[in-house]
């Protein structure tokens, strides 16, 4: 079931790790290093991946190398959305991968890449075609983000909100499926590129889309799936029952489980982006999830 585990998500993005509390990622590095060690102690052969960077930044990787984090992972990852959020062009994807490959010997995954339909579905269709041409064969794992649009009554996991104009609203239009479950123009094109392209789909606590998502993923021929197991959610009522339900539903896929999100009451600040008060608690959460779902 678990092909690999990922330690945090976008640690160099303020939507996922607070740069005011940890401006040079010193606390993040220690948190990630301890988590990597705990995972290895629990399962010696399970691949560990450093959470995908956004933005793609070789300096961040060099800092993680200097602080011992890369000694505790088997791969690093990048995220890129050049048609929506990044200040670079889509044809620069190979060069962006080379920037990271130049500063580490570890494999470089693309754990999130996608194009929104905020402007037009035709833009996503073209972007998917171009992304497949540029990335297939260039990275050992490529996860398209995402299967579903984000429901409009939910909030996107970001610190930016409406302050950056359309940037916030693009989060809601990244899926190959609309909120109501109907396919967009790019769906048929995506099916041409599986299993080379996997999917990144975040499932929220007690997500109503889980079973339908599994049906679509199988229909599309997806084999590699990236999702999350939230440390913050682990304190909700019946959290383990939900985790069990989620992982049982996904058992036929090769899953990369991303461990992230600080519980408000366990952070230095009461926010999911905060460094934890006790770094070992996050490491124990990671170990417990590996123990439960990687045998």
Coordinates of N, CA, C and O in Angstrom, one line a residue, residues 84-85 118 150-174:
X84 N 0.1 29.2 -13.5 CA -0.8 29.8 -12.5 C -0.1 30.6 -11.5 O -0.5 31.7 -11.2
X85 N 1.0 30.1 -10.9 CA 1.6 30.8 -9.8 C 3.1 31.1 -9.9 O 3.5 32.0 -9.2
X118 N -9.1 28.1 -14.2 CA -9.6 29.4 -13.7 C -10.0 30.3 -14.9 O -11.0 30.9 -14.9
X150 N -11.5 21.8 -5.8 CA -11.8 22.0 -4.4 C -13.2 22.6 -4.2 O -13.5 23.5 -4.9
X151 N -14.0 22.0 -3.4 CA -15.4 22.5 -3.2 C -15.3 24.0 -2.8 O -14.5 24.4 -2.0
X152 N -16.2 24.8 -3.4 CA -16.2 26.2 -3.2 C -16.5 26.6 -1.8 O -16.1 27.8 -1.4
X153 N -17.2 25.8 -1.0 CA -17.5 26.2 0.4 C -16.4 25.8 1.4 O -16.5 26.1 2.6
X154 N -15.3 25.2 0.9 CA -14.1 24.9 1.7 C -13.1 26.1 1.6 O -13.3 27.0 0.8
X155 N -12.1 26.0 2.4 CA -11.0 27.0 2.3 C -9.8 26.3 1.7 O -9.5 25.1 2.0
X156 N -9.0 27.0 0.9 CA -7.8 26.5 0.4 C -6.7 26.6 1.5 O -6.7 27.5 2.3
X157 N -5.8 25.6 1.5 CA -4.8 25.6 2.5 C -3.7 26.6 2.1 O -2.7 26.2 1.4
X158 N -3.8 27.8 2.4 CA -2.9 28.9 2.0 C -2.9 30.0 3.0 O -3.9 30.2 3.7
X159 N -1.9 30.8 3.1 CA -1.9 32.0 3.9 C -2.2 33.2 3.1 O -2.3 34.3 3.7
X160 N -2.3 33.1 1.8 CA -2.4 34.3 1.0 C -3.9 34.8 0.9 O -4.1 36.0 0.9
X161 N -4.8 34.0 0.9 CA -6.2 34.4 0.8 C -6.4 35.3 -0.4 O -5.8 35.1 -1.4
X162 N -7.4 36.2 -0.2 CA -7.7 37.1 -1.4 C -6.6 38.2 -1.6 O -6.8 39.0 -2.5
X163 N -5.6 38.3 -0.8 CA -4.6 39.4 -0.9 C -3.9 39.4 -2.2 O -3.4 40.4 -2.6
X164 N -3.9 38.3 -2.9 CA -3.1 38.2 -4.2 C -4.0 38.0 -5.3 O -3.7 37.3 -6.3
X165 N -5.2 38.6 -5.3 CA -6.1 38.6 -6.4 C -6.6 37.2 -6.8 O -7.0 36.4 -5.9
X166 N -6.4 36.8 -8.1 CA -6.9 35.5 -8.5 C -6.1 34.3 -8.0 O -6.6 33.2 -8.1
X167 N -4.9 34.6 -7.5 CA -4.1 33.5 -7.0 C -4.8 32.6 -6.0 O -4.7 31.3 -6.1
X168 N -5.6 33.1 -5.1 CA -6.3 32.3 -4.1 C -7.4 31.5 -4.8 O -7.5 30.3 -4.6
X169 N -8.1 32.1 -5.8 CA -9.2 31.4 -6.4 C -8.8 30.3 -7.3 O -9.6 29.4 -7.6
X170 N -7.6 30.4 -7.9 CA -7.1 29.3 -8.7 C -7.0 28.0 -8.0 O -7.1 26.9 -8.6
X171 N -6.8 28.0 -6.7 CA -6.7 26.8 -5.9 C -8.0 25.9 -6.1 O -7.9 24.7 -6.0
X172 N -9.1 26.6 -6.4 CA -10.4 25.8 -6.4 C -10.6 25.2 -7.8 O -11.6 24.5 -8.0
X173 N -9.7 25.4 -8.8 CA -10.0 25.0 -10.1 C -8.9 24.1 -10.7 O -8.7 24.1 -11.9
X174 N -8.2 23.4 -9.9 CA -7.0 22.6 -10.3 C -7.4 21.2 -10.7 O -6.5 20.4 -11.3

